[in-house]
Short mmCIF file of C-alpha atoms in Angstrom, two decimals:
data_model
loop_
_atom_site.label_atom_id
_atom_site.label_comp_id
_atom_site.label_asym_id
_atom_site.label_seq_id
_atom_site.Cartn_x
_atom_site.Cartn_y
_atom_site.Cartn_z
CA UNK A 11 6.57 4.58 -37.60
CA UNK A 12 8.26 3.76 -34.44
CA UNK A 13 9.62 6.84 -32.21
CA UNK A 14 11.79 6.62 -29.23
CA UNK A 15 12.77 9.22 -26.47
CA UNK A 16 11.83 11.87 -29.83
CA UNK A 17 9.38 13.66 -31.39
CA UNK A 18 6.83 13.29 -34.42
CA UNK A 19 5.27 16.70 -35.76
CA UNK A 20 2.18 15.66 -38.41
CA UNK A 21 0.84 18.12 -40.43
CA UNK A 22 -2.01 18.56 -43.03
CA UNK A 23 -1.58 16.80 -46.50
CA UNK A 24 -0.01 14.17 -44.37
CA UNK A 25 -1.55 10.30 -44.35
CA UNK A 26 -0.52 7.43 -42.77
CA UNK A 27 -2.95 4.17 -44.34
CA UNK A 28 -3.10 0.65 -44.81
CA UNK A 29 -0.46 -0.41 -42.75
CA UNK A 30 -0.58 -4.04 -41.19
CA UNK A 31 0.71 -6.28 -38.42
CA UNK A 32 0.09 -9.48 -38.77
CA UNK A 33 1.11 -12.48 -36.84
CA UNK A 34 0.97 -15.63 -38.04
CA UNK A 35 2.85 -18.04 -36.21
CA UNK A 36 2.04 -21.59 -35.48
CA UNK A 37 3.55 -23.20 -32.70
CA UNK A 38 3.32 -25.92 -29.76
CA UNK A 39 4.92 -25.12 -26.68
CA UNK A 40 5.22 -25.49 -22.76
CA UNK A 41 6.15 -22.04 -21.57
CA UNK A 42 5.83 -20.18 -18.65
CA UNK A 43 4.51 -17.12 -20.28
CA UNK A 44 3.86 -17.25 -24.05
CA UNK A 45 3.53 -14.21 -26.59
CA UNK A 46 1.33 -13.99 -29.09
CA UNK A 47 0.89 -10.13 -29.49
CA UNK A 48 0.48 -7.14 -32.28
CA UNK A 49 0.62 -3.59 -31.58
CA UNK A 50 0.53 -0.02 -33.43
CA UNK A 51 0.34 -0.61 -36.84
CA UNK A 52 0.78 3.37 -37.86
CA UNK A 53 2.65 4.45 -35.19
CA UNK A 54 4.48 2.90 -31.98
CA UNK A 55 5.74 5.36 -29.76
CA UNK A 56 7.98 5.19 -26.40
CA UNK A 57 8.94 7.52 -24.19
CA UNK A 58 8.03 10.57 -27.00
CA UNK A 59 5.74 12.95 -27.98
CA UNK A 60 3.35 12.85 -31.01
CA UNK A 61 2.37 16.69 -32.05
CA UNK A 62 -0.54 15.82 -34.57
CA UNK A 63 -1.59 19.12 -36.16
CA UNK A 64 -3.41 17.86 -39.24
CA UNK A 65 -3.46 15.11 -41.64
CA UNK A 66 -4.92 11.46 -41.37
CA UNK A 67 -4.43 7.90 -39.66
CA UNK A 68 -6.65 5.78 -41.47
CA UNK A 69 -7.03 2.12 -42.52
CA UNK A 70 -4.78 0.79 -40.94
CA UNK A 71 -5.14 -2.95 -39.38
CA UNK A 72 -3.83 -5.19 -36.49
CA UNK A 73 -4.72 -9.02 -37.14
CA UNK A 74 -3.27 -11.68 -35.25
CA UNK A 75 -4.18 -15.39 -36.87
CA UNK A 76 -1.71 -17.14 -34.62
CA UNK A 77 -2.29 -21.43 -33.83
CA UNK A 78 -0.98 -22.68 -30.52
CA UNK A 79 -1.13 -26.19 -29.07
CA UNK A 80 -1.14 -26.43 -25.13
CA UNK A 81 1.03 -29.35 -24.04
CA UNK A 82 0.08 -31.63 -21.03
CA UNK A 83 -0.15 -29.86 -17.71
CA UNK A 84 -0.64 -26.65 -18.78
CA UNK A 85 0.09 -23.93 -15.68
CA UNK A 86 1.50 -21.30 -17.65
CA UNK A 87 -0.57 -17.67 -19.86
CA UNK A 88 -1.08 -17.40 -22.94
CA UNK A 89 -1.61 -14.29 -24.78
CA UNK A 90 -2.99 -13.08 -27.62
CA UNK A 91 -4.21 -9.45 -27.66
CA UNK A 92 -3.79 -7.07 -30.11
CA UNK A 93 -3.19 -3.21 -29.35
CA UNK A 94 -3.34 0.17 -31.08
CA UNK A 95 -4.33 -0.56 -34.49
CA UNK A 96 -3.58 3.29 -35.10
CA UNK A 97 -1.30 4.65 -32.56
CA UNK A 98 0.09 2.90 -29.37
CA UNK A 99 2.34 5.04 -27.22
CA UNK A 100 3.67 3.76 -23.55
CA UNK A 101 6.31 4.86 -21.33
CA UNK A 102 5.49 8.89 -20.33
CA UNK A 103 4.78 9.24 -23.59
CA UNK A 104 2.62 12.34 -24.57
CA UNK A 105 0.16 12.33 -27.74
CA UNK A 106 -1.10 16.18 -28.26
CA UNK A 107 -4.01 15.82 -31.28
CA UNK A 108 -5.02 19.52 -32.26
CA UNK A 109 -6.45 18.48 -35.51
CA UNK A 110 -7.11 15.72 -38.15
CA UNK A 111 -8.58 12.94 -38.31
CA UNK A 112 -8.15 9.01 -36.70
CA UNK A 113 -10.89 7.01 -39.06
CA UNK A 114 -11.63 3.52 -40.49
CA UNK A 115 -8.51 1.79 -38.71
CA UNK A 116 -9.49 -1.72 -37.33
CA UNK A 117 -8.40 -4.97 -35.29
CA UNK A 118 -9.04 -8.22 -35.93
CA UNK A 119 -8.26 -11.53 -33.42
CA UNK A 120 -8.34 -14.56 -34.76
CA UNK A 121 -6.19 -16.39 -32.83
CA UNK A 122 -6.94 -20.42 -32.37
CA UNK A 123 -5.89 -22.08 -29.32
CA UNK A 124 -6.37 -26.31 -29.27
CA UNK A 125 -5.70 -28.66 -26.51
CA UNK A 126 -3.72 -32.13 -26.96
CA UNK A 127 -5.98 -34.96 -26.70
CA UNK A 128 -6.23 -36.73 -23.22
CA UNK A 129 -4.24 -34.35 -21.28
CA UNK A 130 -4.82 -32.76 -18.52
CA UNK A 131 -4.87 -29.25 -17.86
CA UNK A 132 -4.67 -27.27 -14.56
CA UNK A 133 -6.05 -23.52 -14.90
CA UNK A 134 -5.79 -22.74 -11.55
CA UNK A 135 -2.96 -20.34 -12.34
CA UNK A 136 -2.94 -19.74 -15.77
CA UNK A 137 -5.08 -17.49 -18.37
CA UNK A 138 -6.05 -17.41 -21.75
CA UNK A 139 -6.35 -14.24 -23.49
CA UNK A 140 -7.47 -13.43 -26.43
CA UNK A 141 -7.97 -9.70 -26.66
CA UNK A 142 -8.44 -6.46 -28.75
CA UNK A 143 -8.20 -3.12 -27.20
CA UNK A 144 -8.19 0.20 -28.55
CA UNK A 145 -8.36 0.16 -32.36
CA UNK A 146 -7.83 4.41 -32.82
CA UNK A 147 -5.24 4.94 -29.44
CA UNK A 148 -3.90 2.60 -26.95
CA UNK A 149 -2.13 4.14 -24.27
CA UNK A 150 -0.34 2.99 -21.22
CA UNK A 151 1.77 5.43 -19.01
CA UNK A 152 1.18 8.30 -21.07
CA UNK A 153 -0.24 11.67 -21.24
CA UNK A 154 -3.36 12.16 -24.18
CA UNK A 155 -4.38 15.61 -24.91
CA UNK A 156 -7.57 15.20 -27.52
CA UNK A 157 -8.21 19.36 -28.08
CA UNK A 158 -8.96 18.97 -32.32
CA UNK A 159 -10.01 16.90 -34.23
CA UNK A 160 -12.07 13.46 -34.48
CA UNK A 161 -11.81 10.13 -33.51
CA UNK A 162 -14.66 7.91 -35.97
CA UNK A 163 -15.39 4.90 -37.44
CA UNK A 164 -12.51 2.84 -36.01
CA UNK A 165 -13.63 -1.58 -35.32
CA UNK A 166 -12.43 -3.97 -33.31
CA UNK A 167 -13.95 -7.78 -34.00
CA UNK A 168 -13.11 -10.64 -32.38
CA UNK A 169 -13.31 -14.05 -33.67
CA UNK A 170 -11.05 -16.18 -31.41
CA UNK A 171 -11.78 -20.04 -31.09
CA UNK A 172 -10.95 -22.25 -28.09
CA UNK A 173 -11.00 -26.15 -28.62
CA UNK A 174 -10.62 -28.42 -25.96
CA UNK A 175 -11.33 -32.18 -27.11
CA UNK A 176 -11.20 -35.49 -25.00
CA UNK A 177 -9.04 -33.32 -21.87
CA UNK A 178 -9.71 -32.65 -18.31
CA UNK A 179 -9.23 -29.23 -17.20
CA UNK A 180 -8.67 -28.70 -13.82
CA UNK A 181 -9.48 -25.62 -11.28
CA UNK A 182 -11.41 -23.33 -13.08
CA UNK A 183 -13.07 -21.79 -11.26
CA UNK A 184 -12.55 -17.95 -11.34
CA UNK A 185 -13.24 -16.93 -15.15
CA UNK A 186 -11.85 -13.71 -15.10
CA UNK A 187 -8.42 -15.61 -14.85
CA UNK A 188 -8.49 -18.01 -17.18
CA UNK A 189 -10.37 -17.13 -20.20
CA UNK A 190 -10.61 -13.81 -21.34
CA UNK A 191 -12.22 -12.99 -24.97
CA UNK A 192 -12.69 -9.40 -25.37
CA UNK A 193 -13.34 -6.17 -28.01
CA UNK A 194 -12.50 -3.49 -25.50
CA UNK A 195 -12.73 0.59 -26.66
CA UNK A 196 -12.75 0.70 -30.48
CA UNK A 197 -11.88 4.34 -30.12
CA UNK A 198 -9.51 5.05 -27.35
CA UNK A 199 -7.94 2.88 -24.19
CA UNK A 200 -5.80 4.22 -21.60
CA UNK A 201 -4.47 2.84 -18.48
CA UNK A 202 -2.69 4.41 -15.37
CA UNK A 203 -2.83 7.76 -18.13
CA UNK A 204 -3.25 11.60 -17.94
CA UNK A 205 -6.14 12.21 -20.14
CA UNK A 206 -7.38 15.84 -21.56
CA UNK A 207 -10.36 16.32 -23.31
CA UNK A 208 -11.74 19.63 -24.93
CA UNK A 209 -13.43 21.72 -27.65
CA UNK A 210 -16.04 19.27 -28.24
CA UNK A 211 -13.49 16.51 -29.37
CA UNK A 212 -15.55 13.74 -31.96
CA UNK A 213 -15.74 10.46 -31.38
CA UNK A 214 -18.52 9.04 -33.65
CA UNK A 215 -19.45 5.45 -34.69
CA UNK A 216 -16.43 3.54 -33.30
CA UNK A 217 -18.09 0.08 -32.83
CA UNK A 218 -16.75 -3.40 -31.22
CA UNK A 219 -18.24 -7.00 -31.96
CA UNK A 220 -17.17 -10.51 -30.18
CA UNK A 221 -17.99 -13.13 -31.88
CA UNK A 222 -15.49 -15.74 -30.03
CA UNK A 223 -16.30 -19.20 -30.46
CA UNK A 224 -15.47 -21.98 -27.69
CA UNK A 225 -15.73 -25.89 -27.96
CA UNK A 226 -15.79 -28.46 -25.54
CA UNK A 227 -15.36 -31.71 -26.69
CA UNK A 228 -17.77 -34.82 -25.00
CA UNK A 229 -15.35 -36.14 -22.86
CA UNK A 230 -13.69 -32.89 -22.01
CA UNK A 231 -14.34 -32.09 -17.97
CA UNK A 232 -14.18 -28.56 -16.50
CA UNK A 233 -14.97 -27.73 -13.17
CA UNK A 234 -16.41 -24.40 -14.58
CA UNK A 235 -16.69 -22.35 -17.98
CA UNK A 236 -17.49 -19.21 -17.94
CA UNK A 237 -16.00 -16.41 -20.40
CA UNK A 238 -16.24 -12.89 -20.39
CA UNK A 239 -16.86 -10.93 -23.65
CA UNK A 240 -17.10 -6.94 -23.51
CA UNK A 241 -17.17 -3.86 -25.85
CA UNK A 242 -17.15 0.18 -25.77
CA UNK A 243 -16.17 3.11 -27.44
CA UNK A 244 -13.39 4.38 -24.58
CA UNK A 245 -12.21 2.50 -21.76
CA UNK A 246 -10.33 4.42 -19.52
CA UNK A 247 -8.65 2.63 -15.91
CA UNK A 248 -6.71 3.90 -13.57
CA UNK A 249 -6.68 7.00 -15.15
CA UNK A 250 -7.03 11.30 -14.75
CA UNK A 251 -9.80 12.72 -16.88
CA UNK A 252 -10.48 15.97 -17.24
CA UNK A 253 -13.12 16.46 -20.20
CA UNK A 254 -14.36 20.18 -20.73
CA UNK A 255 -16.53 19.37 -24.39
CA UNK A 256 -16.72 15.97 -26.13
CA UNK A 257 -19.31 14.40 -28.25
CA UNK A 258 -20.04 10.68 -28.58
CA UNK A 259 -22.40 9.21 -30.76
CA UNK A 260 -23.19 5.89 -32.35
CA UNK A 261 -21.09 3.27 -30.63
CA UNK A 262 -22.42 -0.24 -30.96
CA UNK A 263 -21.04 -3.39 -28.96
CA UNK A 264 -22.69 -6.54 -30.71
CA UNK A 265 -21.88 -9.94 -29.22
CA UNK A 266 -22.55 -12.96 -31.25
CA UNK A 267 -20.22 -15.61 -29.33
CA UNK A 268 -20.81 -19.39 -28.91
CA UNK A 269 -20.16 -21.71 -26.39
CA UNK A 270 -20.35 -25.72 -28.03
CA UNK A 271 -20.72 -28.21 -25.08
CA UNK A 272 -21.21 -31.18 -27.07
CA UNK A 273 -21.69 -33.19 -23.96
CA UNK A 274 -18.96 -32.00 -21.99
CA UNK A 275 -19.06 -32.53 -18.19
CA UNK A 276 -19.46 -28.66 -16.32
CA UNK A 277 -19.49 -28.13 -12.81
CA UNK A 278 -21.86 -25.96 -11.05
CA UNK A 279 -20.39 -22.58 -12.12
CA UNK A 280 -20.66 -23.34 -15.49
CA UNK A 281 -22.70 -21.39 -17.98
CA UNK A 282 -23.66 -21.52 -21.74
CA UNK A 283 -23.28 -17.66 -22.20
CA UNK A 284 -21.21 -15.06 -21.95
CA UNK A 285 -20.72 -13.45 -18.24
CA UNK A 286 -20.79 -9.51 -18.71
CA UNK A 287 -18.06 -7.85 -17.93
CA UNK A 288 -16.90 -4.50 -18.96
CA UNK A 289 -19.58 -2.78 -20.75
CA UNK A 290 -20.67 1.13 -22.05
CA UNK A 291 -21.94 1.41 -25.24
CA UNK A 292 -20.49 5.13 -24.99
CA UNK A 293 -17.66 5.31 -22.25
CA UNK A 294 -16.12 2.97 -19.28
CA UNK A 295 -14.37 4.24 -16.61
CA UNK A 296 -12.86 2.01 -14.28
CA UNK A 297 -10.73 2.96 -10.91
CA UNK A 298 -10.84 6.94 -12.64
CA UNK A 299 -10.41 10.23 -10.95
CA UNK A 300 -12.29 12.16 -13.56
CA UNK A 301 -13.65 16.22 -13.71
CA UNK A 302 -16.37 15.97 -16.53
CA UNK A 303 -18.01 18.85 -18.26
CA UNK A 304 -20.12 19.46 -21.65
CA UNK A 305 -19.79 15.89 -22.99
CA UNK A 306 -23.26 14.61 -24.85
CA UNK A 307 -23.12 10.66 -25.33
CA UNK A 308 -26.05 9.71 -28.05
CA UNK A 309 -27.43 6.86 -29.60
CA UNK A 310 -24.73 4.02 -27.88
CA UNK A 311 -25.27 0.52 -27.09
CA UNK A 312 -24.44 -2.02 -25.00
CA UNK A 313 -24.97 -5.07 -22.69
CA UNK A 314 -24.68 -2.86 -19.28
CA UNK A 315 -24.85 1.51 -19.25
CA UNK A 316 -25.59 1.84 -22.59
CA UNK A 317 -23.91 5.51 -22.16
CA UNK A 318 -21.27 5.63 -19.40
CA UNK A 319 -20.29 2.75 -16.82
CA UNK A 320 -18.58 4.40 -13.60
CA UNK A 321 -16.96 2.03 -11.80
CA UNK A 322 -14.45 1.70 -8.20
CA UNK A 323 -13.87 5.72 -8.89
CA UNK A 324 -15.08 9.10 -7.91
CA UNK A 325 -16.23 12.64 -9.67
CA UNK A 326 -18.11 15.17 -11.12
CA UNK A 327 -20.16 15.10 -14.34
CA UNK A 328 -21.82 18.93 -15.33
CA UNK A 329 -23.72 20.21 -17.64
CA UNK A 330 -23.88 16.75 -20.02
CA UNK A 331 -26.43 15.23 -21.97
CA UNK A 332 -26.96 11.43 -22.17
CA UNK A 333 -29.93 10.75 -24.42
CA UNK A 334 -30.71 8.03 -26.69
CA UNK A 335 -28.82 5.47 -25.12
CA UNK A 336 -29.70 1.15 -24.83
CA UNK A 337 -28.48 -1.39 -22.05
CA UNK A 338 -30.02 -4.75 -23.30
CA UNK A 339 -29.47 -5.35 -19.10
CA UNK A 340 -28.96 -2.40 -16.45
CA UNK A 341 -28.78 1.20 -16.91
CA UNK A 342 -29.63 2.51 -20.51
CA UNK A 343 -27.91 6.12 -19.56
CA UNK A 344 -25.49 5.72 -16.66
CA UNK A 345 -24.66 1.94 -15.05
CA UNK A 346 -22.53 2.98 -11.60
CA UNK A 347 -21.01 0.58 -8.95
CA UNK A 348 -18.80 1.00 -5.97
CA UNK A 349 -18.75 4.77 -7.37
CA UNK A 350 -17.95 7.06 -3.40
CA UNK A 351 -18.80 10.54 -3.99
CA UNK A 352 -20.24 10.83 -7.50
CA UNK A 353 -21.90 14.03 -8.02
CA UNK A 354 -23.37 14.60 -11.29
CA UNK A 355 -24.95 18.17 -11.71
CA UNK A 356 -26.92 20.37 -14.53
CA UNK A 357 -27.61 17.42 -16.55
CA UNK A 358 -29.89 15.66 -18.97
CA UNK A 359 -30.76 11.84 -18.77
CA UNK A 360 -33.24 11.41 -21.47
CA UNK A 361 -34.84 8.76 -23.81
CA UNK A 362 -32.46 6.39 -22.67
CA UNK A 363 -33.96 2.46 -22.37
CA UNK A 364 -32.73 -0.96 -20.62
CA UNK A 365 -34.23 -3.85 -18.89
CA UNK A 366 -33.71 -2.36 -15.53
CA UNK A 367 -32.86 1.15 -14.63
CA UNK A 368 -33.89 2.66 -17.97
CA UNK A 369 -32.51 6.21 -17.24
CA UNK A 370 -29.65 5.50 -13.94
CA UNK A 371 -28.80 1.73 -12.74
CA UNK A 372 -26.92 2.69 -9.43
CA UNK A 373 -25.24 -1.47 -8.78
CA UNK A 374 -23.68 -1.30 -5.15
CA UNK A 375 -24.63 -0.29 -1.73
CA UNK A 376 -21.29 0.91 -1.37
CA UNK A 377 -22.57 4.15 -4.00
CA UNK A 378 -22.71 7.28 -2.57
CA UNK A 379 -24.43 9.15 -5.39
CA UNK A 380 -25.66 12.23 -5.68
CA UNK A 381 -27.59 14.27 -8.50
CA UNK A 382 -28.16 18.33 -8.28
CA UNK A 383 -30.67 19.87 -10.88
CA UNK A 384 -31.15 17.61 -13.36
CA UNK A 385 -33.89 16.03 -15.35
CA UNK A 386 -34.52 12.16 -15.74
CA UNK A 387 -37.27 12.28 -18.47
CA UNK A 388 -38.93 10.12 -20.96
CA UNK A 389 -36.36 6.79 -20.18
CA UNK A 390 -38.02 3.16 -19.93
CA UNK A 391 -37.44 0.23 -18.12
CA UNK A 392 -38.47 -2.34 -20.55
CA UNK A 393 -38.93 -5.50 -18.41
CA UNK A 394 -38.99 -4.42 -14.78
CA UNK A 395 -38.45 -1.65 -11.91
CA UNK A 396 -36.60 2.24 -12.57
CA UNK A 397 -37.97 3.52 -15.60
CA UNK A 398 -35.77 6.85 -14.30
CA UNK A 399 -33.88 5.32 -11.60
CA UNK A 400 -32.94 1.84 -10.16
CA UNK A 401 -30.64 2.45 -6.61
CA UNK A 402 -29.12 -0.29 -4.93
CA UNK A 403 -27.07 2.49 -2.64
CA UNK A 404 -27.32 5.54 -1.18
CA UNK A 405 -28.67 8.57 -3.31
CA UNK A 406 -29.17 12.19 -2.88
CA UNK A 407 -31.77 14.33 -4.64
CA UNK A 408 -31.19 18.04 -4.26
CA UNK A 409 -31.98 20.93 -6.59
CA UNK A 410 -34.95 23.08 -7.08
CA UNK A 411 -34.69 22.89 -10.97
CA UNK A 412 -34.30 18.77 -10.62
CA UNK A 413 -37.06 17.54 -12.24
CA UNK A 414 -37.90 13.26 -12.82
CA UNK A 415 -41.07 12.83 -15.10
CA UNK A 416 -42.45 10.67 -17.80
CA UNK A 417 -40.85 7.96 -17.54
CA UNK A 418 -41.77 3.97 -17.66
CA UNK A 419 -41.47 1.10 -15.83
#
């Protein structure tokens, strides 16, 4: 379904499965800025409103299994994300979800990008990307109102291949502008978006998986590879949250990509793995504004804040639960950097695990945290310091009922 500048009232009885986009195309080309995208499979709206009473979005799939060629001197982007498997709205549009169901729908990346032999490339200005983000809801420029309802089971997996053989690539030397290979928010994404959260809204088991694979041929020369690969349930950036009762449980990011050197020739900044990016098992929220209330995140995983990553924003989290939760790195509950002002308040951080930081990884001196009555118990640092807390920044304790106990480092 595609709406514009209308409106789309869904009901109970009412199912919307097993639609597809697929893109397929094959191509070699020399553009500026090249295409390659996929986007709402169920529903596309612009400049609308959605009014979803009742009823299901389910099954339905993005895949994008397009082949590109780069030509010689390649200065130009390539893109190849995939958005919205189940609903993608833009443009001031407003989604209102008072019941039903968003379940099972999933995006796939496949895309397969080759180089020319003995060319040269210059990446100094160009990116490749190779993306999937938010398999249940995309937005961008919209208004999301979650107050019924359930958001479960959704996947995003992404298998995209680069192959450079016999080239010289040129400049590369910032990764987060040239190759970008990610499985961002298998549940919900929003950017520069009103956001509205409440009655204990479900999000359960919405899980993201990279398994991107790049080659390097032996005579292939980069200055620098590095690639970033990332996963969560809901990415939010740039955005207004106001959450008054949520529950997120069970989100997994797995990352099983592979860099083949076979011999190639990599500069200093060069690296073998993946660089961690964007991470939260449970939630990320980037450059946010948010007022947070009754949320419990349980049982998440991921690389970095295996329950929540704040990040470059400022606000209150009350009365919340984050318990269960694994970084394989930094901050098994709550990972926060550059976060000015953060007060989190009448809170549980509990059972929570990571290498570092097992219970609160605080990343920046530039953090200005502060926590009022809560407890930090039973969380473990695996591997090294904070079983309850790590700080790299400022933080204030206050509270007479905060209590910080049996935990391990």
């Amino acid at each position: 379904i595609y709406i514009q500048n209308g409106t789309l009232n869904m009901y109970d009885n009412t199912t919307l499965c097993n639609n597809l986009n697929n893109i397929v195309k094959k191509v070699t080309t020399s553009g500026v800025t090249n295409y390659y995208t996929a986007y709402g499979s169920a529903i596309h709206c612009s400049n609308g409103v959605i009014n979803m009473y009742g009823g299901e979005i389910k099954g339905n799939q993005l895949d994008n299994n397009a082949k590109v060629t780069i030509p010689e001197k390649y200065q130009s982007n390539y893109n190849f994300d995939v958005y919205g498997a189940g609903i993608f709205i833009n443009n001031f549009s407003v989604f209102n979800m008072y019941g039903g169901k968003i379940i099972n729908n999933s995006e796939e990346n496949h895309s397969f990008v080759q180089s020319k032999s003995t060319y040269s490339f210059n990446l100094s200005s160009g990116n490749i990307s190779q993306n999937c983000y938010g398999s249940g809801i995309y937005a961008s420029n919209a208004t999301i109102n979650l107050l019924g309802g359930e958001i479960s089971n959704n996947t995003i997996n992404n298998y995209s291949k680069i192959t450079f053989t016999s080239s010289t690539v040129e400049n590369m030397k910032t990764s987060a502008k040239n190759l970008k290979l990610h499985a961002i928010a298998a549940g919900i994404y929003t950017n520069d978006s009103k956001v509205n959260i409440k009655n204990n809204f479900l999000f359960n088991n919405n899980n993201s998986t990279t398994s991107v694979n790049i080659n390097l041929g032996k005579d292939t020369v980069f200055n620098a590879v590095q690639y970033y690969c990332s996963g969560m349930q809901g990415w939010f950036t740039s955005s207004d949250i106001k959450i008054d009762g949520m529950i997120a449980k069970n989100s997994y990011f797995t990352d099983n990509s592979v860099l083949n050197n076979d011999g190639a020739k990599i500069g200093s900044e060069g690296t073998s793995k993946p660089t961690d990016s964007r991470n939260g098992g449970g939630f990320y929220f980037n450059a946010c504004n948010y007022d947070i209330n009754n949320i419990t995140i349980d049982n998440c995983k991921a690389n970095s804040g295996g329950a929540l990553v704040l990040a470059s924003g400022k606000g209150k989290i009350n009365n919340s639960t984050f318990s269960n939760n694994t970084a394989l790195k930094n901050g098994g509950g709550i990972y926060l950097s550059n976060e000015n002002g953060t007060i989190i308040s009448n809170s549980k951080i509990i059972n929570n695990s990571a290498n570092i930081g097992g219970g609160i990884y605080i990343n920046n001196t530039n953090s200005n945290i502060e926590l009022d009555n809560i407890e930090i118990s039973g969380n473990k640092a695996t591997t090294s310091s904070g079983g309850g807390i790590y700080a790299y920044g400022t933080l204030n304790i206050n509270g007479n009922k905060t209590k910080i106990t049996d935990n391990e480092a």
